[in-house]
PDB file of N, CA and C in Angstrom:
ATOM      1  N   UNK N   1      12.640-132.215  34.407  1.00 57.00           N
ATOM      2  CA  UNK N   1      13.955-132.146  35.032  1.00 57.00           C
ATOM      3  C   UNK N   1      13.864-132.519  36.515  1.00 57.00           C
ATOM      4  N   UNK N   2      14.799-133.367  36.912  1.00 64.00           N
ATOM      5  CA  UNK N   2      14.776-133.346  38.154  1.00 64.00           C
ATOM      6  C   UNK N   2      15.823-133.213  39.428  1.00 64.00           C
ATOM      7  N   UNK N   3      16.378-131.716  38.574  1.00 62.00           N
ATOM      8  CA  UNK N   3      17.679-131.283  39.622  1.00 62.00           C
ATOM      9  C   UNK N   3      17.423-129.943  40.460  1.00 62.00           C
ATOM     10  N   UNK N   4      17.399-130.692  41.779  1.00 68.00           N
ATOM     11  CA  UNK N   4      17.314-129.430  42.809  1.00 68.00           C
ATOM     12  C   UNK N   4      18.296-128.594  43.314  1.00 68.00           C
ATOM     13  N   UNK N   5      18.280-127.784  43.898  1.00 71.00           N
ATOM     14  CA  UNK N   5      18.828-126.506  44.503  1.00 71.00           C
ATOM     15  C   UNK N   5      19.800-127.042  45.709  1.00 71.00           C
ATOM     16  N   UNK N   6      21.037-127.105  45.945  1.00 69.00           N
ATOM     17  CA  UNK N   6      22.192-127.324  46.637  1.00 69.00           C
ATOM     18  C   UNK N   6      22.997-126.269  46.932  1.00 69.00           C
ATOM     19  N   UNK N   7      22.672-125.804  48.008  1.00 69.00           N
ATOM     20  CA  UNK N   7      23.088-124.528  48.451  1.00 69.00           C
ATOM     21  C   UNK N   7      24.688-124.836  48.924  1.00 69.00           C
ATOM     22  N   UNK N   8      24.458-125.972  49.761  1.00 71.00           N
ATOM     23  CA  UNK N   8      26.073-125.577  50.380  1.00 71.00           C
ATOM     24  C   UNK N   8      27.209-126.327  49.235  1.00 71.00           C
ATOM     25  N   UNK N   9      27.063-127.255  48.312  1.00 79.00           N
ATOM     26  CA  UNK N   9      27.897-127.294  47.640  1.00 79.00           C
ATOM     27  C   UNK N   9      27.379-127.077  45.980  1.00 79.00           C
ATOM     28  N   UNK N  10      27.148-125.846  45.833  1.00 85.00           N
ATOM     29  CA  UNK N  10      26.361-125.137  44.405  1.00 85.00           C
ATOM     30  C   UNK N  10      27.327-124.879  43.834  1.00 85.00           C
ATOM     31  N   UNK N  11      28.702-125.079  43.792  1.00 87.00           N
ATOM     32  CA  UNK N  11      29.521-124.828  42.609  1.00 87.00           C
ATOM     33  C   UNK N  11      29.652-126.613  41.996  1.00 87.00           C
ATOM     34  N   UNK N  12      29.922-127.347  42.987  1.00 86.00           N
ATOM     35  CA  UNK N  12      29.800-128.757  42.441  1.00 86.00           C
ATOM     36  C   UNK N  12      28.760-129.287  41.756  1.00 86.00           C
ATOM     37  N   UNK N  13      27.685-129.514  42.854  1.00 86.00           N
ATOM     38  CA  UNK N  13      26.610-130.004  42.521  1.00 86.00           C
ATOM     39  C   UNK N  13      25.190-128.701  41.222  1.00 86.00           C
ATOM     40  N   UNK N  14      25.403-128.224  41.531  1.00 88.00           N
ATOM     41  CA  UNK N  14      25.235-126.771  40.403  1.00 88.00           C
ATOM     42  C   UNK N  14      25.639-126.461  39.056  1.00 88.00           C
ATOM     43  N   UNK N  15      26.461-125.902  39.369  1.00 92.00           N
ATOM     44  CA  UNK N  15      27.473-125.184  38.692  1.00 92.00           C
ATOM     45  C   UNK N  15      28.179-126.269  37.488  1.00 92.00           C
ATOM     46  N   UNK N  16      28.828-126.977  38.489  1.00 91.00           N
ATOM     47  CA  UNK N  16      30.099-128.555  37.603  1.00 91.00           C
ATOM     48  C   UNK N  16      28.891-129.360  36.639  1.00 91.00           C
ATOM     49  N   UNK N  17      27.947-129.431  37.462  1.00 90.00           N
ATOM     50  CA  UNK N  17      27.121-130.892  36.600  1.00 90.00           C
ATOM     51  C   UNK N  17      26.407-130.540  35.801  1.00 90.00           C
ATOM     52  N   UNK N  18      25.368-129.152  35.769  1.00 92.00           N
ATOM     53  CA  UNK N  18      25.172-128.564  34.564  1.00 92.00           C
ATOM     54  C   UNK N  18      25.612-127.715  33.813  1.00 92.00           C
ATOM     55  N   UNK N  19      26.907-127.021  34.159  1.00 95.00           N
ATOM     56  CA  UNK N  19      27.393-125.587  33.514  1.00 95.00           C
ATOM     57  C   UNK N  19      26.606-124.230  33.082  1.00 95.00           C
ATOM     58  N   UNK N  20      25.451-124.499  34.757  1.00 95.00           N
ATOM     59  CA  UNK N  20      25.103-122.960  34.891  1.00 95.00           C
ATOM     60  C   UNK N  20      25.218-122.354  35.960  1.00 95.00           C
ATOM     61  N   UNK N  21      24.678-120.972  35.846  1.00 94.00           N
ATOM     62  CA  UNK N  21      24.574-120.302  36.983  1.00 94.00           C
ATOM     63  C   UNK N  21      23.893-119.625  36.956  1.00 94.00           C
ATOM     64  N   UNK N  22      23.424-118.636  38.229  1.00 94.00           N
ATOM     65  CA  UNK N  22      22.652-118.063  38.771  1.00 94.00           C
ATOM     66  C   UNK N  22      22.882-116.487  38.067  1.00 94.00           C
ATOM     67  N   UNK N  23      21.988-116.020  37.379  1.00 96.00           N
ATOM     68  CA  UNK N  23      23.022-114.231  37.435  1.00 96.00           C
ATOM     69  C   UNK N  23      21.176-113.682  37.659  1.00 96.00           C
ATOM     70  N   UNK N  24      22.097-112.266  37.990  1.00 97.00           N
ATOM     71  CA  UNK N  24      21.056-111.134  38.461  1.00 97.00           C
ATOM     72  C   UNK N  24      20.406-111.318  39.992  1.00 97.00           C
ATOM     73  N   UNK N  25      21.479-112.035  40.715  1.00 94.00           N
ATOM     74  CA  UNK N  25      20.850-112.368  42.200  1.00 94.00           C
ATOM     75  C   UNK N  25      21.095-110.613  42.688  1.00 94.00           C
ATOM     76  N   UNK N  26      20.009-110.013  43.386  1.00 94.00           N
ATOM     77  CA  UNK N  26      20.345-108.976  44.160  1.00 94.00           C
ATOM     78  C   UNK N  26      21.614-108.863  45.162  1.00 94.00           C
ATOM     79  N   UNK N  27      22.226-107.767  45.228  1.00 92.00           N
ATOM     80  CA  UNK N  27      23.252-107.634  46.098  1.00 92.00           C
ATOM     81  C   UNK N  27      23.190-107.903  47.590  1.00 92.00           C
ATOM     82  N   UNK N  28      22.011-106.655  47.419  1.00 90.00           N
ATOM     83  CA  UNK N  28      21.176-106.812  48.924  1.00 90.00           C
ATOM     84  C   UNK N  28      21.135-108.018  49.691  1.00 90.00           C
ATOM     85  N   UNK N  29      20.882-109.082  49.001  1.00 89.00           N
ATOM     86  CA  UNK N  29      20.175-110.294  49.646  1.00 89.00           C
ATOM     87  C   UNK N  29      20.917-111.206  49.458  1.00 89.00           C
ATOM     88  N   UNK N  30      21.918-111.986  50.417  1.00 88.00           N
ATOM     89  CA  UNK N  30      22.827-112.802  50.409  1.00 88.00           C
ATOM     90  C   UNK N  30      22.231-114.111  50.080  1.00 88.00           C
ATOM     91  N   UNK N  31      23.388-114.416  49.192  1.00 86.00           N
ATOM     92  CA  UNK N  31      23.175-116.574  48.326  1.00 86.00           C
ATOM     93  C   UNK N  31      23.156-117.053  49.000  1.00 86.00           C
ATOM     94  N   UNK N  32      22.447-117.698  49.553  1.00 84.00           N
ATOM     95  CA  UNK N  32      22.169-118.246  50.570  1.00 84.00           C
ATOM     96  C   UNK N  32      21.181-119.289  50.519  1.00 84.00           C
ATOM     97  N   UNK N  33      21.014-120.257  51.101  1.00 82.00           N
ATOM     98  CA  UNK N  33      19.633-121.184  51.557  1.00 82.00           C
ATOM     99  C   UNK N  33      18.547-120.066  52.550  1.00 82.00           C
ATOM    100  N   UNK N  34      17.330-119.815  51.604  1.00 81.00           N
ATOM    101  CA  UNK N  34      16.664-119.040  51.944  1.00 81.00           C
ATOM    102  C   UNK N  34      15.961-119.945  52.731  1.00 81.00           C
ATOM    103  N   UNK N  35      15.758-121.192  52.853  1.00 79.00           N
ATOM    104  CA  UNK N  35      14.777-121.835  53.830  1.00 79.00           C
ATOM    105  C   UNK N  35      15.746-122.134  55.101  1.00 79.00           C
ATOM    106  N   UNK N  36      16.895-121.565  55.573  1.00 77.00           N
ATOM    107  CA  UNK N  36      17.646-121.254  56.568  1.00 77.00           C
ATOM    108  C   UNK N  36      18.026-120.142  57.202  1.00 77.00           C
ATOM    109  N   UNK N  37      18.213-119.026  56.101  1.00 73.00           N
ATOM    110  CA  UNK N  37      18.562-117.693  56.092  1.00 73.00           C
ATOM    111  C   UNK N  37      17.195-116.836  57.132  1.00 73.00           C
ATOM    112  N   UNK N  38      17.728-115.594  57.520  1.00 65.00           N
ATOM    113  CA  UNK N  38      16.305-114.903  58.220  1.00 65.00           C
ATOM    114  C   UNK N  38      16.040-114.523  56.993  1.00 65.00           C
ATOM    115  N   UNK N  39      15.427-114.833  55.768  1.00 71.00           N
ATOM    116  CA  UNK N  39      15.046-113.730  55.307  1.00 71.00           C
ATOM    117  C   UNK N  39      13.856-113.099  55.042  1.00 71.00           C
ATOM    118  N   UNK N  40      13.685-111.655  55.106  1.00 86.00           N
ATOM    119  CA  UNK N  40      12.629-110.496  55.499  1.00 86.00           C
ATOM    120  C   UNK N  40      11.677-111.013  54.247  1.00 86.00           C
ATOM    121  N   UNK N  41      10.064-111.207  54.201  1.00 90.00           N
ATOM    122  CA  UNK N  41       9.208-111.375  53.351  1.00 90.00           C
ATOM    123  C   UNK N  41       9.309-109.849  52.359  1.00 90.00           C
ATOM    124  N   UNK N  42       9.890-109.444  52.350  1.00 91.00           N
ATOM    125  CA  UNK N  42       9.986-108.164  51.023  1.00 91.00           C
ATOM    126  C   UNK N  42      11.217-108.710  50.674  1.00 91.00           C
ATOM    127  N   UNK N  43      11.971-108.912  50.930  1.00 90.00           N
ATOM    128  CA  UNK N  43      13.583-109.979  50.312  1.00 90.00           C
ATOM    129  C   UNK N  43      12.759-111.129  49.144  1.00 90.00           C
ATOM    130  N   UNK N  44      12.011-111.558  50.076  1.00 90.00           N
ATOM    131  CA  UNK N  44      11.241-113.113  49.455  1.00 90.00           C
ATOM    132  C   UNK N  44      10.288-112.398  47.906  1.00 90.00           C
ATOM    133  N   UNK N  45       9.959-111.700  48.533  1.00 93.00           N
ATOM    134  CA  UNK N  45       9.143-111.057  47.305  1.00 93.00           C
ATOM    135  C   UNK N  45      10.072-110.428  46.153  1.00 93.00           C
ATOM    136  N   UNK N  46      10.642-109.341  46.404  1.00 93.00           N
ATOM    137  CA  UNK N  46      11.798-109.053  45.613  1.00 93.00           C
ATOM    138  C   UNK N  46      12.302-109.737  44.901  1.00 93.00           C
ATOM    139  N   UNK N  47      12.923-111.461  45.068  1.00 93.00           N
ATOM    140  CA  UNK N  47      13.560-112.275  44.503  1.00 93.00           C
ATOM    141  C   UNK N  47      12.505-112.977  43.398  1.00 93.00           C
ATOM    142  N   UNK N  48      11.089-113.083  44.234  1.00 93.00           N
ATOM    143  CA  UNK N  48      10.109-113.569  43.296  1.00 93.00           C
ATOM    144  C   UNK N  48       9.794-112.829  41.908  1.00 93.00           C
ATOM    145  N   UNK N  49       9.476-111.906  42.646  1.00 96.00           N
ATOM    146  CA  UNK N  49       9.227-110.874  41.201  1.00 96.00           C
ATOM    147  C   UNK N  49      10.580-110.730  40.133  1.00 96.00           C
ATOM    148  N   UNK N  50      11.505-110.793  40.711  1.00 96.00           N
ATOM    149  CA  UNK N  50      13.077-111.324  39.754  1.00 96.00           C
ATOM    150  C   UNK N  50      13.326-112.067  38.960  1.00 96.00           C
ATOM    151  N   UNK N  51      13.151-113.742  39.184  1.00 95.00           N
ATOM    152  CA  UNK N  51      12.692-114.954  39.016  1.00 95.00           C
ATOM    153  C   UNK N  51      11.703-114.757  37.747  1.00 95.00           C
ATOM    154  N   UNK N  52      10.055-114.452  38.224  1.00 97.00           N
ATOM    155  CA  UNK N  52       9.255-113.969  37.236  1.00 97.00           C
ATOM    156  C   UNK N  52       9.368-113.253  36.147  1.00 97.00           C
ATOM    157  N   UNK N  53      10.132-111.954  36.775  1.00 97.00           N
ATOM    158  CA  UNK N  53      10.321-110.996  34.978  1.00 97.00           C
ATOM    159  C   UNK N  53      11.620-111.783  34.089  1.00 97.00           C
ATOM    160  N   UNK N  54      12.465-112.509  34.641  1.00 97.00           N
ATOM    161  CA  UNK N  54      13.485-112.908  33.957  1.00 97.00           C
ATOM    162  C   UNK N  54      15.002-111.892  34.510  1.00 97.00           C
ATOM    163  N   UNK N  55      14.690-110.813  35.488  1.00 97.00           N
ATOM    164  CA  UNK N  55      15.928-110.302  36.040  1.00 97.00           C
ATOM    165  C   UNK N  55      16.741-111.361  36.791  1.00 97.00           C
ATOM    166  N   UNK N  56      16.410-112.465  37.604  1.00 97.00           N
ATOM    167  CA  UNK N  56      16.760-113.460  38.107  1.00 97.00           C
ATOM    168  C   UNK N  56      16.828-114.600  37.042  1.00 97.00           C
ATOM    169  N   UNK N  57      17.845-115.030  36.671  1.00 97.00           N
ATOM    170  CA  UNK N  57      17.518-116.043  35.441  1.00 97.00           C
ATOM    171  C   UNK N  57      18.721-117.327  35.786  1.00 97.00           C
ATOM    172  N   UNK N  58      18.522-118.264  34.865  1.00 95.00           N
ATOM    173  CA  UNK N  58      19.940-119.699  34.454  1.00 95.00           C
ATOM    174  C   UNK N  58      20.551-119.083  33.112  1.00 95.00           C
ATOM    175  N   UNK N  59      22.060-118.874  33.750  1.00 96.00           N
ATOM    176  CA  UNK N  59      22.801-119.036  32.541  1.00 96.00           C
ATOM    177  C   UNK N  59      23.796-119.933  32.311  1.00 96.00           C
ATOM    178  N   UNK N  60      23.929-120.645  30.855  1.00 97.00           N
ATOM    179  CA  UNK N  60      24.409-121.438  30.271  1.00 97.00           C
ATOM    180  C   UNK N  60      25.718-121.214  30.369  1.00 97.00           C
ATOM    181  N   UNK N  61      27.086-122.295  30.782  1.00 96.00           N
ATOM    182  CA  UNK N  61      27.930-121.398  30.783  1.00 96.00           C
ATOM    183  C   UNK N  61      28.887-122.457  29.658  1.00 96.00           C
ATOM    184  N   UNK N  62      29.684-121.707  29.025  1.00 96.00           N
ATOM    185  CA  UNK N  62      30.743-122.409  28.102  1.00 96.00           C
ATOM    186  C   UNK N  62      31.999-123.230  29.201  1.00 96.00           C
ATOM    187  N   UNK N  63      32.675-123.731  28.127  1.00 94.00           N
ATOM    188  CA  UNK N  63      33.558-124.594  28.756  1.00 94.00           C
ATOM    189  C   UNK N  63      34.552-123.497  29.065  1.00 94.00           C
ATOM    190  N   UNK N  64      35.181-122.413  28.360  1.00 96.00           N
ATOM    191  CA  UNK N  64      35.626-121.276  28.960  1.00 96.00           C
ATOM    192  C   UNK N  64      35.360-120.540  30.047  1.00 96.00           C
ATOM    193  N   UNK N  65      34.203-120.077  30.062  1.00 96.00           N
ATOM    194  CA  UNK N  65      33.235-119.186  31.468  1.00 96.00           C
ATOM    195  C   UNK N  65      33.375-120.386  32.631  1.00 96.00           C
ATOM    196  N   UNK N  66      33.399-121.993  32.371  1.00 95.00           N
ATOM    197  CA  UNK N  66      33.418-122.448  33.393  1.00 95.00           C
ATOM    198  C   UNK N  66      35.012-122.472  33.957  1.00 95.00           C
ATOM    199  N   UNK N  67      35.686-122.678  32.942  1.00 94.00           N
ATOM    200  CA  UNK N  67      37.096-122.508  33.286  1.00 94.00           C
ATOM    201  C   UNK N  67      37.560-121.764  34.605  1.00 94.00           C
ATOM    202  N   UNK N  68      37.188-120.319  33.431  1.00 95.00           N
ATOM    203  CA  UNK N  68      37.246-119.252  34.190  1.00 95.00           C
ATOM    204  C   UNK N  68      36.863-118.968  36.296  1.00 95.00           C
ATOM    205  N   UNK N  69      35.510-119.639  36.264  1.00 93.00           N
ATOM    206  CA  UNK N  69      35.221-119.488  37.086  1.00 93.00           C
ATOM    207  C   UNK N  69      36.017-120.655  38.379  1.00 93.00           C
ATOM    208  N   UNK N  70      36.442-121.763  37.667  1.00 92.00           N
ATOM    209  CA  UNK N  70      37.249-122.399  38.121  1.00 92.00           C
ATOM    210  C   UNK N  70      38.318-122.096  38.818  1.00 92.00           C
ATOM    211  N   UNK N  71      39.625-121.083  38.152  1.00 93.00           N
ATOM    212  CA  UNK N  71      40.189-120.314  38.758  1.00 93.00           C
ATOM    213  C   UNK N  71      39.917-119.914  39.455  1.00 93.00           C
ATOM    214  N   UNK N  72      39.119-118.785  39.539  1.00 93.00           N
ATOM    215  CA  UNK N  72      38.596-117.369  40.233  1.00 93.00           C
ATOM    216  C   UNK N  72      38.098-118.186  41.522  1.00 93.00           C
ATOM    217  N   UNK N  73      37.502-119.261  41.960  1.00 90.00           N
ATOM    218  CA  UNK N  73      37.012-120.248  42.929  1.00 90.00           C
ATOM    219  C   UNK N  73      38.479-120.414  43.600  1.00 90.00           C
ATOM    220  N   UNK N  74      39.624-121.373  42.822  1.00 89.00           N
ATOM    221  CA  UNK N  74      40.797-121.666  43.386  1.00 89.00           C
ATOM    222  C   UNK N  74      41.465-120.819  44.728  1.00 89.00           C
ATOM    223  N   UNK N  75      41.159-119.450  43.428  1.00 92.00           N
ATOM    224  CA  UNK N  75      42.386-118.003  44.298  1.00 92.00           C
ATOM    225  C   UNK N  75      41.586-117.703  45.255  1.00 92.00           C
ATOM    226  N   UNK N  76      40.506-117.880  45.534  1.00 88.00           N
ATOM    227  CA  UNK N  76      39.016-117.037  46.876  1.00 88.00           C
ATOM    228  C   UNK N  76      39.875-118.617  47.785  1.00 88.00           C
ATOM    229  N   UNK N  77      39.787-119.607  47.351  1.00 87.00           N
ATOM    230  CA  UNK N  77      40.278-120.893  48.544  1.00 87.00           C
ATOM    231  C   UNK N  77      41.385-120.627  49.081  1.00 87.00           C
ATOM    232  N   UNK N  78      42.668-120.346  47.977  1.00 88.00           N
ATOM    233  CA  UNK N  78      43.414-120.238  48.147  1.00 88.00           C
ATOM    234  C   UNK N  78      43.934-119.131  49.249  1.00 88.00           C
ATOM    235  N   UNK N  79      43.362-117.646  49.150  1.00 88.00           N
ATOM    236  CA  UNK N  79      43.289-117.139  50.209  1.00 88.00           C
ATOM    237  C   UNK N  79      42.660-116.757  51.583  1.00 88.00           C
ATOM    238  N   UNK N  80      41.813-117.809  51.549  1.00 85.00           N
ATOM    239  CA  UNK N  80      40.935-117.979  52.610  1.00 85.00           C
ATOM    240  C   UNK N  80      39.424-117.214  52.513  1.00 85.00           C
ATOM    241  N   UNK N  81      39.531-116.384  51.396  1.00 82.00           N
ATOM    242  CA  UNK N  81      38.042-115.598  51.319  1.00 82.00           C
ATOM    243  C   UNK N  81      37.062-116.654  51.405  1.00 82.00           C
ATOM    244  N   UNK N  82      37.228-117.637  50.835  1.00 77.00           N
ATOM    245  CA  UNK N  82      36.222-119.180  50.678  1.00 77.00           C
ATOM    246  C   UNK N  82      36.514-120.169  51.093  1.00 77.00           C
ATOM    247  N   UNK N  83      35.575-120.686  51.681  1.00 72.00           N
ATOM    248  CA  UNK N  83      36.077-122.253  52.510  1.00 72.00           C
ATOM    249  C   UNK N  83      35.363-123.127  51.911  1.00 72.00           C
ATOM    250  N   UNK N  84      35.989-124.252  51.540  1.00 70.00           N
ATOM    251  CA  UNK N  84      35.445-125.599  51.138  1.00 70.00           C
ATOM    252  C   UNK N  84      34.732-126.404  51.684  1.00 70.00           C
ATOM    253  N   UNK N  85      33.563-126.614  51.729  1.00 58.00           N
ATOM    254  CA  UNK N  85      32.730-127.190  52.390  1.00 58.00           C
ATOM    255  C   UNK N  85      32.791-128.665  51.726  1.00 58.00           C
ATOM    256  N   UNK N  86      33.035-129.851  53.114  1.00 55.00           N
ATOM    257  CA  UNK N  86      33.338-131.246  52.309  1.00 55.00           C
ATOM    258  C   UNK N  86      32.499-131.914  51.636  1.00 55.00           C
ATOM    259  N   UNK N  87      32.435-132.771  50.865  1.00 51.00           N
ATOM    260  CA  UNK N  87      31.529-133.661  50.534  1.00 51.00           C
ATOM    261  C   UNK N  87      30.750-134.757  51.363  1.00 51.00           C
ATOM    262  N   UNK N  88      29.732-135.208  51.222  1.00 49.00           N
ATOM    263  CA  UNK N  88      29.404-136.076  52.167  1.00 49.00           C
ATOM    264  C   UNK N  88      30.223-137.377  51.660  1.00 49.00           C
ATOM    265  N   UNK N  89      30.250-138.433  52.974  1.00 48.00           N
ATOM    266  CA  UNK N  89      31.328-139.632  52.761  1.00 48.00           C
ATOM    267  C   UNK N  89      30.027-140.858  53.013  1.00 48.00           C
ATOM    268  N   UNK N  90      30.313-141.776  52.420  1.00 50.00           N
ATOM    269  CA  UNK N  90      29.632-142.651  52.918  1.00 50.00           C
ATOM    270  C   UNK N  90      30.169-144.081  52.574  1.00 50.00           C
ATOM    271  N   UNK N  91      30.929-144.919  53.489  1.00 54.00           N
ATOM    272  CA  UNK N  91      31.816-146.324  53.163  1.00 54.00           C
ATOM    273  C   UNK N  91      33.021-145.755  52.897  1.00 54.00           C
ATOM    274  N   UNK N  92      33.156-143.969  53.464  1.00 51.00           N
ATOM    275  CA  UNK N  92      34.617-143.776  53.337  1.00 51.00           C
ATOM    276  C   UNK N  92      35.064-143.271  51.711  1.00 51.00           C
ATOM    277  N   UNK N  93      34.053-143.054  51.456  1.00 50.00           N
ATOM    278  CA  UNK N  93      34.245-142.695  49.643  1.00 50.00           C
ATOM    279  C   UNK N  93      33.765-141.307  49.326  1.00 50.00           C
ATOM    280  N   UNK N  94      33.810-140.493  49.056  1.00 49.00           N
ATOM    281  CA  UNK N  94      33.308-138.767  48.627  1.00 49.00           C
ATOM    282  C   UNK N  94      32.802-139.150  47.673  1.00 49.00           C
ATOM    283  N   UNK N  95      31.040-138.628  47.556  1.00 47.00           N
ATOM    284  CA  UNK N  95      30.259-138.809  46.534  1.00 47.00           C
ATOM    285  C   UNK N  95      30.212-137.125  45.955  1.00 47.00           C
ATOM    286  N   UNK N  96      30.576-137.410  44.485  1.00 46.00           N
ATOM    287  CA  UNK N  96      30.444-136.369  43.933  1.00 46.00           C
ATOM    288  C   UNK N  96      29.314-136.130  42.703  1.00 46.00           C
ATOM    289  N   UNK N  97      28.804-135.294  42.098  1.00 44.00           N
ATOM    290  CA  UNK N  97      27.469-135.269  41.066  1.00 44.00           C
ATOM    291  C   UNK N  97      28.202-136.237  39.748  1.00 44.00           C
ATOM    292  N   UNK N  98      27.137-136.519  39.567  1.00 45.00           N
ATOM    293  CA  UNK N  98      27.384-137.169  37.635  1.00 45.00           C
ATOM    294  C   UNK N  98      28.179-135.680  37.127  1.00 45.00           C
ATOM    295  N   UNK N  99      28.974-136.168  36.279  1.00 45.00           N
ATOM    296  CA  UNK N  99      29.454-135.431  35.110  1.00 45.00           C
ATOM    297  C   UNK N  99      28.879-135.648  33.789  1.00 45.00           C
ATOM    298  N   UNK N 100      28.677-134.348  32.848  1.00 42.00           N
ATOM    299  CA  UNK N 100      28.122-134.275  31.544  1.00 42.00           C
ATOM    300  C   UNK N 100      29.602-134.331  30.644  1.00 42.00           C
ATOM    301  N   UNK N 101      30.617-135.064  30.427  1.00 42.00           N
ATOM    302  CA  UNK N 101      31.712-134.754  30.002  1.00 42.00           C
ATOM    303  C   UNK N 101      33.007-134.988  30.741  1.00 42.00           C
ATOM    304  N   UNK N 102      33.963-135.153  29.731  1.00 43.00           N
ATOM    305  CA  UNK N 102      35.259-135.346  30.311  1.00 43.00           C
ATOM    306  C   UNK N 102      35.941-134.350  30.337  1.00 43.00           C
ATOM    307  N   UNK N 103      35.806-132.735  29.546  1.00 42.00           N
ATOM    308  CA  UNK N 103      36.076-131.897  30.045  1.00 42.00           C
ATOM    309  C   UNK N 103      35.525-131.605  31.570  1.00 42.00           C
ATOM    310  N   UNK N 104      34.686-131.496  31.036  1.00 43.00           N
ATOM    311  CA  UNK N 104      34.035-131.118  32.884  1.00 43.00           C
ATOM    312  C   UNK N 104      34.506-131.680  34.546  1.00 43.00           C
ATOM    313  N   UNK N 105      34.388-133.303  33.930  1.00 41.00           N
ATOM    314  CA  UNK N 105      34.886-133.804  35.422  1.00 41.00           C
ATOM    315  C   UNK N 105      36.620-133.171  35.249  1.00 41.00           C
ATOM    316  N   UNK N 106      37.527-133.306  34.321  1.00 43.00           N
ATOM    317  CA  UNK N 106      38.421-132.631  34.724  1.00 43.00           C
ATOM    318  C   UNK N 106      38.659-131.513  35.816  1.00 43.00           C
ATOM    319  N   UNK N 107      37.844-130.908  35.203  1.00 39.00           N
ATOM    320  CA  UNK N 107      37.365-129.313  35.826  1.00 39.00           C
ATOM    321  C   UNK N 107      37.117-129.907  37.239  1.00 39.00           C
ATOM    322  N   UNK N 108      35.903-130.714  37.327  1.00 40.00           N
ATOM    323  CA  UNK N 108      35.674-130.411  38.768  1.00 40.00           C
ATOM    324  C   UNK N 108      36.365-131.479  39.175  1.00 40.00           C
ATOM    325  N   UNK N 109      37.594-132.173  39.014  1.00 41.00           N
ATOM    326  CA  UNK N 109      38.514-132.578  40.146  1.00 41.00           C
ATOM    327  C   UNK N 109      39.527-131.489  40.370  1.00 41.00           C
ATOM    328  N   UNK N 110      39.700-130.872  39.594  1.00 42.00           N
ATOM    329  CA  UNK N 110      40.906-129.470  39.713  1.00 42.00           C
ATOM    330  C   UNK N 110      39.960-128.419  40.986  1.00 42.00           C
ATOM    331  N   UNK N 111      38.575-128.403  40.873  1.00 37.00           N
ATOM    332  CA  UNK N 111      37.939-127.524  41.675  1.00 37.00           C
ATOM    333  C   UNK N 111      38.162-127.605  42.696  1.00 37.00           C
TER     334      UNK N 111
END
């Protein structure tokens, strides 16, 4: 596989192009780009050992769960809890990830 970790736009590039996500991230320790973030080497460890046992895992998400989360994204924009971070432009054009589907890119032009 050769898809990496996109922190600032991880619902697009993440989330939209493969239909997963992240579950069992600690509370404690904010989503974040950890190679930016301060974060404390017992944070770093914590997450490792997470990762390892399978408490940190990828989940598969249905075309429903992505739906879902679609919304729930909208209403956080919509009231300002979340800000949209732009796409990069280049010749004036917004490059967005491959899509697996025509459900999907639906989805992520509605996103």
């Amino acid at each position: 596989p050769s898809a990496q970790m996109q922190w600032t736009h991880y619902f697009h590039n993440i989330i939209g192009r493969y239909l997963v996500i992240i579950k069992g991230w600690p509370e404690c320790i904010p989503f974040t780009n950890l190679s930016t973030a301060s974060s404390a080497l017992p944070d770093l460890e914590l997450l490792l050992r997470l990762w390892e046992s399978g408490g940190i895992f990828w989940k598969k998400l249905s075309e429903a769960e992505y739906e879902a989360l679609c919304h729930e994204r909208d209403a956080k924009l919509n009231s300002g809890e979340l800000v949209k971070h732009t796409q990069f432009r280049q010749g004036g054009q917004a490059h967005m990830p491959e899509d697996h589907g025509s459900k999907v890119k639906s989805w992520i032009q509605k996103c």
